[in-house]
Amino acid sequence: MPAANESAGETRFSVREIALFLHALRLSVKAQRVQRRSLEDVAGALVRTRPLPRGVGADAAARAAGRACSRVKRWAGGLDTCLTRSLVAGALLADRPGVVLHVGFRGQATGPLHEGHAWVTLDGRNVTDARDGEHAGPFTEALRVPLRRGGESRP
Amino acid sequence: MTDLAEIAEFLRSERVTRTALSDGSGVVLDVKGLAVYSLNETGMFLVNALCEGAADADALVARLVVEFEVDEATARADVATFTEQLAKVMKP
């Protein structure tokens, strides 16, 4: 997928990127249900969403998820968290096998006792944290939810 | 009031994951109830003891006394606080 062209402060997106963003936006609105329903139920609903594109690149999916979740937060006061971004990115990638949503925890030296994090792997590679090193440290996995269109999402 | 048997049943159920961290603390994640319980070393020890079959408060107190070398009164107070707090946040 072509990257966004940036010149003189202007960002332009390809038609394909815009279409992907719109899919991600729809998914990120649905992902807000994670505040009221179980992760398993929400993940299942997201992968059953129709229509969704096929063959989306992992980086493009993560970028689109980030953009969509930030817009939902800005426009509607929704959640923009690692969990909502991971749900959206995972659903965009779930036309192929090997997509897993992870939830993990680690101790913290200051503040709350533990920090939680959610991320998505594709064939074992972390695709949602690939672009920033913020969460590079180890999290102990507490839950994994395989995401697959046409299948069920169960921990 | 929720008793220890109910708490143990909840902790052992499929809706719950228990994650022990390297410092002895841990996290209990209630997948269906959308809740995260962050536990210090003592709390995690008690959760594990319940899941391993400690049937009542006396059994938990006995384990705490041995593991953390505290007196029985302290252990009993810890168990009572733990039970009360966990019962308060548990969702059916």
JSON list of C-alpha atoms in Angstrom, two decimals:
[
{"chain": "A", "resi": 1, "resn": "MET", "atom": "CA", "xyz": [0.00, 0.00, 0.00]},
{"chain": "A", "resi": 2, "resn": "PRO", "atom": "CA", "xyz": [1.37, 3.45, -0.82]},
{"chain": "A", "resi": 3, "resn": "ALA", "atom": "CA", "xyz": [2.27, 5.58, 2.14]},
{"chain": "A", "resi": 4, "resn": "ALA", "atom": "CA", "xyz": [0.53, 8.87, 2.75]},
{"chain": "A", "resi": 5, "resn": "ASN", "atom": "CA", "xyz": [2.18, 11.71, 0.86]},
{"chain": "A", "resi": 6, "resn": "GLU", "atom": "CA", "xyz": [3.18, 14.59, 3.04]},
{"chain": "A", "resi": 7, "resn": "SER", "atom": "CA", "xyz": [4.22, 17.92, 1.60]},
{"chain": "A", "resi": 8, "resn": "ALA", "atom": "CA", "xyz": [4.10, 21.44, 2.98]},
{"chain": "A", "resi": 9, "resn": "GLY", "atom": "CA", "xyz": [2.16, 20.26, 6.03]},
{"chain": "A", "resi": 10, "resn": "GLU", "atom": "CA", "xyz": [-0.50, 18.59, 3.93]},
{"chain": "A", "resi": 11, "resn": "THR", "atom": "CA", "xyz": [-1.21, 14.88, 4.28]},
{"chain": "A", "resi": 12, "resn": "ARG", "atom": "CA", "xyz": [-2.78, 13.08, 1.34]},
{"chain": "A", "resi": 13, "resn": "PHE", "atom": "CA", "xyz": [-4.09, 9.55, 1.41]},
{"chain": "A", "resi": 14, "resn": "SER", "atom": "CA", "xyz": [-4.70, 7.10, -1.38]},
{"chain": "A", "resi": 15, "resn": "VAL", "atom": "CA", "xyz": [-8.21, 5.86, -2.14]},
{"chain": "A", "resi": 16, "resn": "ARG", "atom": "CA", "xyz": [-7.22, 2.49, -0.70]},
{"chain": "A", "resi": 17, "resn": "GLU", "atom": "CA", "xyz": [-6.04, 4.06, 2.54]},
{"chain": "A", "resi": 18, "resn": "ILE", "atom": "CA", "xyz": [-9.25, 6.05, 2.85]},
{"chain": "A", "resi": 19, "resn": "ALA", "atom": "CA", "xyz": [-11.33, 2.91, 2.27]},
{"chain": "A", "resi": 20, "resn": "LEU", "atom": "CA", "xyz": [-9.31, 1.06, 4.89]},
{"chain": "A", "resi": 21, "resn": "PHE", "atom": "CA", "xyz": [-9.74, 3.95, 7.33]},
{"chain": "A", "resi": 22, "resn": "LEU", "atom": "CA", "xyz": [-13.52, 3.82, 6.86]},
{"chain": "A", "resi": 23, "resn": "HIS", "atom": "CA", "xyz": [-13.56, 0.10, 7.59]},
{"chain": "A", "resi": 24, "resn": "ALA", "atom": "CA", "xyz": [-11.41, 0.73, 10.66]},
{"chain": "A", "resi": 25, "resn": "LEU", "atom": "CA", "xyz": [-13.71, 3.54, 11.76]},
{"chain": "A", "resi": 26, "resn": "ARG", "atom": "CA", "xyz": [-16.73, 1.25, 11.63]},
{"chain": "A", "resi": 27, "resn": "LEU", "atom": "CA", "xyz": [-14.83, -1.40, 13.61]},
{"chain": "A", "resi": 28, "resn": "SER", "atom": "CA", "xyz": [-13.59, 1.09, 16.19]},
{"chain": "A", "resi": 29, "resn": "VAL", "atom": "CA", "xyz": [-17.17, 2.21, 16.89]},
{"chain": "A", "resi": 30, "resn": "LYS", "atom": "CA", "xyz": [-18.11, -1.44, 17.46]},
{"chain": "A", "resi": 31, "resn": "ALA", "atom": "CA", "xyz": [-15.02, -1.96, 19.60]},
{"chain": "A", "resi": 32, "resn": "GLN", "atom": "CA", "xyz": [-16.43, 0.55, 22.11]},
{"chain": "A", "resi": 33, "resn": "ARG", "atom": "CA", "xyz": [-18.73, -2.23, 23.29]},
{"chain": "A", "resi": 34, "resn": "VAL", "atom": "CA", "xyz": [-15.78, -3.66, 25.19]},
{"chain": "A", "resi": 35, "resn": "GLN", "atom": "CA", "xyz": [-16.80, -1.27, 27.98]},
{"chain": "A", "resi": 36, "resn": "ARG", "atom": "CA", "xyz": [-20.02, -3.23, 28.46]},
{"chain": "A", "resi": 37, "resn": "ARG", "atom": "CA", "xyz": [-19.50, -6.68, 27.01]},
{"chain": "A", "resi": 38, "resn": "SER", "atom": "CA", "xyz": [-16.89, -9.39, 27.36]},
{"chain": "A", "resi": 39, "resn": "LEU", "atom": "CA", "xyz": [-13.77, -9.23, 25.24]},
{"chain": "A", "resi": 40, "resn": "GLU", "atom": "CA", "xyz": [-14.66, -12.56, 23.71]},
{"chain": "A", "resi": 41, "resn": "ASP", "atom": "CA", "xyz": [-18.08, -11.32, 22.59]},
{"chain": "A", "resi": 42, "resn": "VAL", "atom": "CA", "xyz": [-16.74, -8.07, 21.15]},
{"chain": "A", "resi": 43, "resn": "ALA", "atom": "CA", "xyz": [-13.89, -9.81, 19.32]},
{"chain": "A", "resi": 44, "resn": "GLY", "atom": "CA", "xyz": [-16.40, -12.28, 17.86]},
{"chain": "A", "resi": 45, "resn": "ALA", "atom": "CA", "xyz": [-18.69, -9.47, 16.70]},
{"chain": "A", "resi": 46, "resn": "LEU", "atom": "CA", "xyz": [-15.81, -7.60, 15.08]},
{"chain": "A", "resi": 47, "resn": "VAL", "atom": "CA", "xyz": [-14.52, -10.53, 13.04]},
{"chain": "A", "resi": 48, "resn": "ARG", "atom": "CA", "xyz": [-18.07, -11.25, 11.89]},
{"chain": "A", "resi": 49, "resn": "THR", "atom": "CA", "xyz": [-18.46, -7.69, 10.54]},
{"chain": "A", "resi": 50, "resn": "ARG", "atom": "CA", "xyz": [-19.21, -7.65, 6.82]},
{"chain": "A", "resi": 51, "resn": "PRO", "atom": "CA", "xyz": [-17.83, -6.56, 4.49]},
{"chain": "A", "resi": 52, "resn": "LEU", "atom": "CA", "xyz": [-14.18, -6.25, 5.45]},
{"chain": "A", "resi": 53, "resn": "PRO", "atom": "CA", "xyz": [-11.18, -6.03, 3.12]},
{"chain": "A", "resi": 54, "resn": "ARG", "atom": "CA", "xyz": [-8.86, -8.96, 2.51]},
{"chain": "A", "resi": 55, "resn": "GLY", "atom": "CA", "xyz": [-5.09, -9.06, 2.34]},
{"chain": "A", "resi": 56, "resn": "VAL", "atom": "CA", "xyz": [-4.50, -5.90, 4.34]},
{"chain": "A", "resi": 57, "resn": "GLY", "atom": "CA", "xyz": [-0.86, -5.43, 5.32]},
{"chain": "A", "resi": 58, "resn": "ALA", "atom": "CA", "xyz": [-0.05, -5.65, 9.02]},
{"chain": "A", "resi": 59, "resn": "ASP", "atom": "CA", "xyz": [1.45, -2.16, 9.23]},
{"chain": "A", "resi": 60, "resn": "ALA", "atom": "CA", "xyz": [-1.44, -0.64, 7.26]},
{"chain": "A", "resi": 61, "resn": "ALA", "atom": "CA", "xyz": [-3.95, -2.33, 9.58]},
{"chain": "A", "resi": 62, "resn": "ALA", "atom": "CA", "xyz": [-2.17, -1.02, 12.68]},
{"chain": "A", "resi": 63, "resn": "ARG", "atom": "CA", "xyz": [-1.98, 2.50, 11.22]},
{"chain": "A", "resi": 64, "resn": "ALA", "atom": "CA", "xyz": [-5.65, 2.50, 10.21]},
{"chain": "A", "resi": 65, "resn": "ALA", "atom": "CA", "xyz": [-6.67, 1.19, 13.64]},
{"chain": "A", "resi": 66, "resn": "GLY", "atom": "CA", "xyz": [-4.70, 3.95, 15.36]},
{"chain": "A", "resi": 67, "resn": "ARG", "atom": "CA", "xyz": [-6.19, 6.67, 13.17]},
{"chain": "A", "resi": 68, "resn": "ALA", "atom": "CA", "xyz": [-9.74, 5.37, 13.50]},
{"chain": "A", "resi": 69, "resn": "CYS", "atom": "CA", "xyz": [-9.63, 4.93, 17.28]},
{"chain": "A", "resi": 70, "resn": "SER", "atom": "CA", "xyz": [-8.14, 8.39, 17.77]},
{"chain": "A", "resi": 71, "resn": "ARG", "atom": "CA", "xyz": [-10.93, 9.89, 15.62]},
{"chain": "A", "resi": 72, "resn": "VAL", "atom": "CA", "xyz": [-13.62, 8.03, 17.56]},
{"chain": "A", "resi": 73, "resn": "LYS", "atom": "CA", "xyz": [-12.18, 9.44, 20.76]},
{"chain": "A", "resi": 74, "resn": "ARG", "atom": "CA", "xyz": [-11.94, 12.97, 19.32]},
{"chain": "A", "resi": 75, "resn": "TRP", "atom": "CA", "xyz": [-15.32, 13.01, 17.62]},
{"chain": "A", "resi": 76, "resn": "ALA", "atom": "CA", "xyz": [-17.41, 10.95, 20.02]},
{"chain": "A", "resi": 77, "resn": "GLY", "atom": "CA", "xyz": [-15.48, 10.70, 23.26]},
{"chain": "A", "resi": 78, "resn": "GLY", "atom": "CA", "xyz": [-14.90, 6.99, 22.77]},
{"chain": "A", "resi": 79, "resn": "LEU", "atom": "CA", "xyz": [-12.12, 4.80, 24.06]},
{"chain": "A", "resi": 80, "resn": "ASP", "atom": "CA", "xyz": [-8.78, 5.00, 22.30]},
{"chain": "A", "resi": 81, "resn": "THR", "atom": "CA", "xyz": [-6.68, 2.38, 24.07]},
{"chain": "A", "resi": 82, "resn": "CYS", "atom": "CA", "xyz": [-4.29, -0.40, 23.17]},
{"chain": "A", "resi": 83, "resn": "LEU", "atom": "CA", "xyz": [-7.25, -2.76, 23.55]},
{"chain": "A", "resi": 84, "resn": "THR", "atom": "CA", "xyz": [-9.57, -0.96, 21.12]},
{"chain": "A", "resi": 85, "resn": "ARG", "atom": "CA", "xyz": [-6.71, -0.48, 18.63]},
{"chain": "A", "resi": 86, "resn": "SER", "atom": "CA", "xyz": [-5.79, -4.15, 18.90]},
{"chain": "A", "resi": 87, "resn": "LEU", "atom": "CA", "xyz": [-9.39, -5.25, 18.39]},
{"chain": "A", "resi": 88, "resn": "VAL", "atom": "CA", "xyz": [-9.67, -3.13, 15.25]},
{"chain": "A", "resi": 89, "resn": "ALA", "atom": "CA", "xyz": [-6.28, -4.10, 13.81]},
{"chain": "A", "resi": 90, "resn": "GLY", "atom": "CA", "xyz": [-6.91, -7.76, 14.61]},
{"chain": "A", "resi": 91, "resn": "ALA", "atom": "CA", "xyz": [-10.30, -7.73, 12.88]},
{"chain": "A", "resi": 92, "resn": "LEU", "atom": "CA", "xyz": [-8.78, -6.13, 9.77]},
{"chain": "A", "resi": 93, "resn": "LEU", "atom": "CA", "xyz": [-6.16, -8.89, 9.61]},
{"chain": "A", "resi": 94, "resn": "ALA", "atom": "CA", "xyz": [-8.40, -11.79, 10.59]},
{"chain": "A", "resi": 95, "resn": "ASP", "atom": "CA", "xyz": [-8.98, -13.06, 7.06]},
{"chain": "A", "resi": 96, "resn": "ARG", "atom": "CA", "xyz": [-5.75, -15.05, 7.49]},
{"chain": "A", "resi": 97, "resn": "PRO", "atom": "CA", "xyz": [-4.72, -17.59, 10.14]},
{"chain": "A", "resi": 98, "resn": "GLY", "atom": "CA", "xyz": [-2.27, -16.76, 12.87]},
{"chain": "A", "resi": 99, "resn": "VAL", "atom": "CA", "xyz": [-3.85, -13.55, 14.17]},
{"chain": "A", "resi": 100, "resn": "VAL", "atom": "CA", "xyz": [-4.01, -13.46, 17.97]},
{"chain": "A", "resi": 101, "resn": "LEU", "atom": "CA", "xyz": [-5.08, -10.74, 20.40]},
{"chain": "A", "resi": 102, "resn": "HIS", "atom": "CA", "xyz": [-3.06, -10.81, 23.63]},
{"chain": "A", "resi": 103, "resn": "VAL", "atom": "CA", "xyz": [-3.66, -9.18, 26.99]},
{"chain": "A", "resi": 104, "resn": "GLY", "atom": "CA", "xyz": [-0.81, -9.04, 29.47]},
{"chain": "A", "resi": 105, "resn": "PHE", "atom": "CA", "xyz": [0.40, -7.35, 32.64]},
{"chain": "A", "resi": 106, "resn": "ARG", "atom": "CA", "xyz": [3.63, -6.27, 34.25]},
{"chain": "A", "resi": 107, "resn": "GLY", "atom": "CA", "xyz": [4.63, -4.68, 37.52]},
{"chain": "A", "resi": 108, "resn": "GLN", "atom": "CA", "xyz": [5.32, -0.98, 37.82]},
{"chain": "A", "resi": 109, "resn": "ALA", "atom": "CA", "xyz": [7.85, 0.79, 40.01]},
{"chain": "A", "resi": 110, "resn": "THR", "atom": "CA", "xyz": [5.55, 3.77, 40.55]},
{"chain": "A", "resi": 111, "resn": "GLY", "atom": "CA", "xyz": [1.83, 4.39, 40.36]},
{"chain": "A", "resi": 112, "resn": "PRO", "atom": "CA", "xyz": [-0.62, 1.49, 40.23]},
{"chain": "A", "resi": 113, "resn": "LEU", "atom": "CA", "xyz": [0.77, -1.91, 41.12]},
{"chain": "A", "resi": 114, "resn": "HIS", "atom": "CA", "xyz": [0.37, -3.31, 37.62]},
{"chain": "A", "resi": 115, "resn": "GLU", "atom": "CA", "xyz": [0.20, -2.08, 34.06]},
{"chain": "A", "resi": 116, "resn": "GLY", "atom": "CA", "xyz": [-1.94, -3.85, 31.49]},
{"chain": "A", "resi": 117, "resn": "HIS", "atom": "CA", "xyz": [-1.44, -3.95, 27.77]},
{"chain": "A", "resi": 118, "resn": "ALA", "atom": "CA", "xyz": [-3.11, -5.46, 24.71]},
{"chain": "A", "resi": 119, "resn": "TRP", "atom": "CA", "xyz": [-1.40, -6.27, 21.44]},
{"chain": "A", "resi": 120, "resn": "VAL", "atom": "CA", "xyz": [-1.89, -8.29, 18.27]},
{"chain": "A", "resi": 121, "resn": "THR", "atom": "CA", "xyz": [0.47, -10.80, 16.74]},
{"chain": "A", "resi": 122, "resn": "LEU", "atom": "CA", "xyz": [0.45, -12.20, 13.23]},
{"chain": "A", "resi": 123, "resn": "ASP", "atom": "CA", "xyz": [2.30, -15.50, 13.05]},
{"chain": "A", "resi": 124, "resn": "GLY", "atom": "CA", "xyz": [3.95, -14.58, 16.33]},
{"chain": "A", "resi": 125, "resn": "ARG", "atom": "CA", "xyz": [5.11, -11.10, 15.27]},
{"chain": "A", "resi": 126, "resn": "ASN", "atom": "CA", "xyz": [3.82, -8.16, 17.24]},
{"chain": "A", "resi": 127, "resn": "VAL", "atom": "CA", "xyz": [2.13, -5.92, 14.69]},
{"chain": "A", "resi": 128, "resn": "THR", "atom": "CA", "xyz": [0.46, -3.30, 16.87]},
{"chain": "A", "resi": 129, "resn": "ASP", "atom": "CA", "xyz": [3.57, -2.27, 18.81]},
{"chain": "A", "resi": 130, "resn": "ALA", "atom": "CA", "xyz": [5.89, -2.46, 15.84]},
{"chain": "A", "resi": 131, "resn": "ARG", "atom": "CA", "xyz": [6.09, 1.26, 15.25]},
{"chain": "A", "resi": 132, "resn": "ASP", "atom": "CA", "xyz": [6.85, 2.48, 18.75]},
{"chain": "A", "resi": 133, "resn": "GLY", "atom": "CA", "xyz": [9.07, 1.16, 21.46]},
{"chain": "A", "resi": 134, "resn": "GLU", "atom": "CA", "xyz": [6.77, 2.22, 24.27]},
{"chain": "A", "resi": 135, "resn": "HIS", "atom": "CA", "xyz": [5.64, -1.27, 25.08]},
{"chain": "A", "resi": 136, "resn": "ALA", "atom": "CA", "xyz": [8.77, -3.13, 24.14]},
{"chain": "A", "resi": 137, "resn": "GLY", "atom": "CA", "xyz": [9.24, -4.38, 27.70]},
{"chain": "A", "resi": 138, "resn": "PRO", "atom": "CA", "xyz": [7.98, -7.80, 28.64]},
{"chain": "A", "resi": 139, "resn": "PHE", "atom": "CA", "xyz": [4.38, -8.33, 29.65]},
{"chain": "A", "resi": 140, "resn": "THR", "atom": "CA", "xyz": [3.27, -11.59, 31.19]},
{"chain": "A", "resi": 141, "resn": "GLU", "atom": "CA", "xyz": [0.44, -12.86, 29.05]},
{"chain": "A", "resi": 142, "resn": "ALA", "atom": "CA", "xyz": [-2.87, -13.34, 30.83]},
{"chain": "A", "resi": 143, "resn": "LEU", "atom": "CA", "xyz": [-5.20, -13.97, 27.93]},
{"chain": "A", "resi": 144, "resn": "ARG", "atom": "CA", "xyz": [-5.03, -14.76, 24.23]},
{"chain": "A", "resi": 145, "resn": "VAL", "atom": "CA", "xyz": [-7.94, -14.59, 21.81]},
{"chain": "A", "resi": 146, "resn": "PRO", "atom": "CA", "xyz": [-7.41, -16.04, 18.32]},
{"chain": "A", "resi": 147, "resn": "LEU", "atom": "CA", "xyz": [-9.13, -13.88, 15.71]},
{"chain": "A", "resi": 148, "resn": "ARG", "atom": "CA", "xyz": [-10.37, -15.54, 12.54]},
{"chain": "A", "resi": 149, "resn": "ARG", "atom": "CA", "xyz": [-13.12, -14.58, 10.15]},
{"chain": "A", "resi": 150, "resn": "GLY", "atom": "CA", "xyz": [-15.51, -17.42, 9.66]},
{"chain": "A", "resi": 151, "resn": "GLY", "atom": "CA", "xyz": [-14.38, -18.98, 12.92]},
{"chain": "A", "resi": 152, "resn": "GLU", "atom": "CA", "xyz": [-15.10, -18.23, 16.52]},
{"chain": "A", "resi": 153, "resn": "SER", "atom": "CA", "xyz": [-12.94, -16.04, 18.72]},
{"chain": "A", "resi": 154, "resn": "ARG", "atom": "CA", "xyz": [-12.37, -17.78, 21.99]},
{"chain": "A", "resi": 155, "resn": "PRO", "atom": "CA", "xyz": [-9.70, -17.32, 24.64]},
{"chain": "B", "resi": 1, "resn": "MET", "atom": "CA", "xyz": [-22.07, -12.38, 52.25]},
{"chain": "B", "resi": 2, "resn": "THR", "atom": "CA", "xyz": [-19.95, -14.30, 49.78]},
{"chain": "B", "resi": 3, "resn": "ASP", "atom": "CA", "xyz": [-18.10, -17.11, 51.49]},
{"chain": "B", "resi": 4, "resn": "LEU", "atom": "CA", "xyz": [-14.69, -18.53, 50.68]},
{"chain": "B", "resi": 5, "resn": "ALA", "atom": "CA", "xyz": [-16.13, -21.46, 48.77]},
{"chain": "B", "resi": 6, "resn": "GLU", "atom": "CA", "xyz": [-17.91, -19.06, 46.40]},
{"chain": "B", "resi": 7, "resn": "ILE", "atom": "CA", "xyz": [-14.76, -17.01, 45.95]},
{"chain": "B", "resi": 8, "resn": "ALA", "atom": "CA", "xyz": [-12.74, -20.16, 45.23]},
{"chain": "B", "resi": 9, "resn": "GLU", "atom": "CA", "xyz": [-15.34, -21.32, 42.72]},
{"chain": "B", "resi": 10, "resn": "PHE", "atom": "CA", "xyz": [-15.23, -17.93, 41.01]},
{"chain": "B", "resi": 11, "resn": "LEU", "atom": "CA", "xyz": [-11.43, -17.94, 40.87]},
{"chain": "B", "resi": 12, "resn": "ARG", "atom": "CA", "xyz": [-11.35, -21.45, 39.40]},
{"chain": "B", "resi": 13, "resn": "SER", "atom": "CA", "xyz": [-14.02, -20.76, 36.79]},
{"chain": "B", "resi": 14, "resn": "GLU", "atom": "CA", "xyz": [-13.32, -20.48, 33.08]},
{"chain": "B", "resi": 15, "resn": "ARG", "atom": "CA", "xyz": [-14.23, -16.81, 33.10]},
{"chain": "B", "resi": 16, "resn": "VAL", "atom": "CA", "xyz": [-11.18, -16.00, 35.19]},
{"chain": "B", "resi": 17, "resn": "THR", "atom": "CA", "xyz": [-7.48, -16.02, 34.34]},
{"chain": "B", "resi": 18, "resn": "ARG", "atom": "CA", "xyz": [-4.80, -15.80, 37.03]},
{"chain": "B", "resi": 19, "resn": "THR", "atom": "CA", "xyz": [-1.44, -14.36, 36.06]},
{"chain": "B", "resi": 20, "resn": "ALA", "atom": "CA", "xyz": [1.49, -14.59, 38.43]},
{"chain": "B", "resi": 21, "resn": "LEU", "atom": "CA", "xyz": [4.25, -12.04, 37.87]},
{"chain": "B", "resi": 22, "resn": "SER", "atom": "CA", "xyz": [7.91, -12.50, 38.66]},
{"chain": "B", "resi": 23, "resn": "ASP", "atom": "CA", "xyz": [7.80, -10.42, 41.85]},
{"chain": "B", "resi": 24, "resn": "GLY", "atom": "CA", "xyz": [5.15, -12.67, 43.40]},
{"chain": "B", "resi": 25, "resn": "SER", "atom": "CA", "xyz": [2.30, -10.25, 42.78]},
{"chain": "B", "resi": 26, "resn": "GLY", "atom": "CA", "xyz": [-0.34, -11.05, 40.23]},
{"chain": "B", "resi": 27, "resn": "VAL", "atom": "CA", "xyz": [-3.45, -10.14, 38.32]},
{"chain": "B", "resi": 28, "resn": "VAL", "atom": "CA", "xyz": [-6.83, -11.81, 38.25]},
{"chain": "B", "resi": 29, "resn": "LEU", "atom": "CA", "xyz": [-8.71, -11.03, 35.07]},
{"chain": "B", "resi": 30, "resn": "ASP", "atom": "CA", "xyz": [-12.45, -11.61, 34.96]},
{"chain": "B", "resi": 31, "resn": "VAL", "atom": "CA", "xyz": [-13.03, -11.90, 31.24]},
{"chain": "B", "resi": 32, "resn": "LYS", "atom": "CA", "xyz": [-16.82, -11.89, 31.42]},
{"chain": "B", "resi": 33, "resn": "GLY", "atom": "CA", "xyz": [-17.21, -9.43, 34.27]},
{"chain": "B", "resi": 34, "resn": "LEU", "atom": "CA", "xyz": [-14.80, -6.97, 32.61]},
{"chain": "B", "resi": 35, "resn": "ALA", "atom": "CA", "xyz": [-12.79, -6.58, 35.78]},
{"chain": "B", "resi": 36, "resn": "VAL", "atom": "CA", "xyz": [-9.10, -6.68, 36.65]},
{"chain": "B", "resi": 37, "resn": "TYR", "atom": "CA", "xyz": [-7.97, -7.38, 40.20]},
{"chain": "B", "resi": 38, "resn": "SER", "atom": "CA", "xyz": [-4.44, -6.30, 40.91]},
{"chain": "B", "resi": 39, "resn": "LEU", "atom": "CA", "xyz": [-2.97, -8.27, 43.81]},
{"chain": "B", "resi": 40, "resn": "ASN", "atom": "CA", "xyz": [0.16, -7.89, 45.86]},
{"chain": "B", "resi": 41, "resn": "GLU", "atom": "CA", "xyz": [2.25, -10.88, 46.86]},
{"chain": "B", "resi": 42, "resn": "THR", "atom": "CA", "xyz": [0.05, -11.76, 49.80]},
{"chain": "B", "resi": 43, "resn": "GLY", "atom": "CA", "xyz": [-3.15, -11.45, 47.79]},
{"chain": "B", "resi": 44, "resn": "MET", "atom": "CA", "xyz": [-1.80, -13.62, 45.01]},
{"chain": "B", "resi": 45, "resn": "PHE", "atom": "CA", "xyz": [-0.64, -16.20, 47.52]},
{"chain": "B", "resi": 46, "resn": "LEU", "atom": "CA", "xyz": [-4.13, -16.36, 48.98]},
{"chain": "B", "resi": 47, "resn": "VAL", "atom": "CA", "xyz": [-5.73, -16.63, 45.55]},
{"chain": "B", "resi": 48, "resn": "ASN", "atom": "CA", "xyz": [-3.45, -19.53, 44.65]},
{"chain": "B", "resi": 49, "resn": "ALA", "atom": "CA", "xyz": [-4.09, -21.21, 48.00]},
{"chain": "B", "resi": 50, "resn": "LEU", "atom": "CA", "xyz": [-7.85, -20.99, 47.43]},
{"chain": "B", "resi": 51, "resn": "CYS", "atom": "CA", "xyz": [-7.52, -22.42, 43.94]},
{"chain": "B", "resi": 52, "resn": "GLU", "atom": "CA", "xyz": [-5.35, -25.23, 45.24]},
{"chain": "B", "resi": 53, "resn": "GLY", "atom": "CA", "xyz": [-8.06, -26.25, 47.67]},
{"chain": "B", "resi": 54, "resn": "ALA", "atom": "CA", "xyz": [-7.59, -24.33, 50.92]},
{"chain": "B", "resi": 55, "resn": "ALA", "atom": "CA", "xyz": [-11.13, -24.78, 52.14]},
{"chain": "B", "resi": 56, "resn": "ASP", "atom": "CA", "xyz": [-11.58, -22.24, 54.88]},
{"chain": "B", "resi": 57, "resn": "ALA", "atom": "CA", "xyz": [-10.14, -19.22, 56.62]},
{"chain": "B", "resi": 58, "resn": "ASP", "atom": "CA", "xyz": [-8.18, -21.36, 59.08]},
{"chain": "B", "resi": 59, "resn": "ALA", "atom": "CA", "xyz": [-6.37, -23.13, 56.23]},
{"chain": "B", "resi": 60, "resn": "LEU", "atom": "CA", "xyz": [-5.50, -19.79, 54.62]},
{"chain": "B", "resi": 61, "resn": "VAL", "atom": "CA", "xyz": [-4.27, -18.40, 57.93]},
{"chain": "B", "resi": 62, "resn": "ALA", "atom": "CA", "xyz": [-2.08, -21.47, 58.49]},
{"chain": "B", "resi": 63, "resn": "ARG", "atom": "CA", "xyz": [-0.51, -21.12, 55.04]},
{"chain": "B", "resi": 64, "resn": "LEU", "atom": "CA", "xyz": [0.13, -17.40, 55.53]},
{"chain": "B", "resi": 65, "resn": "VAL", "atom": "CA", "xyz": [1.80, -17.98, 58.89]},
{"chain": "B", "resi": 66, "resn": "VAL", "atom": "CA", "xyz": [4.18, -20.52, 57.37]},
{"chain": "B", "resi": 67, "resn": "GLU", "atom": "CA", "xyz": [4.89, -18.68, 54.10]},
{"chain": "B", "resi": 68, "resn": "PHE", "atom": "CA", "xyz": [5.30, -15.14, 55.39]},
{"chain": "B", "resi": 69, "resn": "GLU", "atom": "CA", "xyz": [6.38, -15.87, 58.98]},
{"chain": "B", "resi": 70, "resn": "VAL", "atom": "CA", "xyz": [3.73, -13.60, 60.49]},
{"chain": "B", "resi": 71, "resn": "ASP", "atom": "CA", "xyz": [1.80, -14.15, 63.70]},
{"chain": "B", "resi": 72, "resn": "GLU", "atom": "CA", "xyz": [-1.63, -15.72, 63.55]},
{"chain": "B", "resi": 73, "resn": "ALA", "atom": "CA", "xyz": [-3.49, -12.54, 64.45]},
{"chain": "B", "resi": 74, "resn": "THR", "atom": "CA", "xyz": [-1.88, -10.64, 61.56]},
{"chain": "B", "resi": 75, "resn": "ALA", "atom": "CA", "xyz": [-2.55, -13.49, 59.17]},
{"chain": "B", "resi": 76, "resn": "ARG", "atom": "CA", "xyz": [-6.17, -13.72, 60.27]},
{"chain": "B", "resi": 77, "resn": "ALA", "atom": "CA", "xyz": [-6.67, -9.99, 59.77]},
{"chain": "B", "resi": 78, "resn": "ASP", "atom": "CA", "xyz": [-5.12, -10.22, 56.28]},
{"chain": "B", "resi": 79, "resn": "VAL", "atom": "CA", "xyz": [-7.38, -13.11, 55.33]},
{"chain": "B", "resi": 80, "resn": "ALA", "atom": "CA", "xyz": [-10.46, -11.27, 56.59]},
{"chain": "B", "resi": 81, "resn": "THR", "atom": "CA", "xyz": [-9.56, -8.14, 54.62]},
{"chain": "B", "resi": 82, "resn": "PHE", "atom": "CA", "xyz": [-8.79, -10.14, 51.51]},
{"chain": "B", "resi": 83, "resn": "THR", "atom": "CA", "xyz": [-12.05, -12.06, 51.69]},
{"chain": "B", "resi": 84, "resn": "GLU", "atom": "CA", "xyz": [-14.08, -8.95, 52.31]},
{"chain": "B", "resi": 85, "resn": "GLN", "atom": "CA", "xyz": [-12.50, -7.00, 49.45]},
{"chain": "B", "resi": 86, "resn": "LEU", "atom": "CA", "xyz": [-12.71, -9.82, 46.94]},
{"chain": "B", "resi": 87, "resn": "ALA", "atom": "CA", "xyz": [-16.31, -10.58, 47.85]},
{"chain": "B", "resi": 88, "resn": "LYS", "atom": "CA", "xyz": [-17.14, -6.91, 47.35]},
{"chain": "B", "resi": 89, "resn": "VAL", "atom": "CA", "xyz": [-15.79, -6.71, 43.82]},
{"chain": "B", "resi": 90, "resn": "MET", "atom": "CA", "xyz": [-16.81, -10.14, 42.55]},
{"chain": "B", "resi": 91, "resn": "LYS", "atom": "CA", "xyz": [-19.57, -9.99, 39.98]},
{"chain": "B", "resi": 92, "resn": "PRO", "atom": "CA", "xyz": [-21.96, -12.89, 39.41]}
]
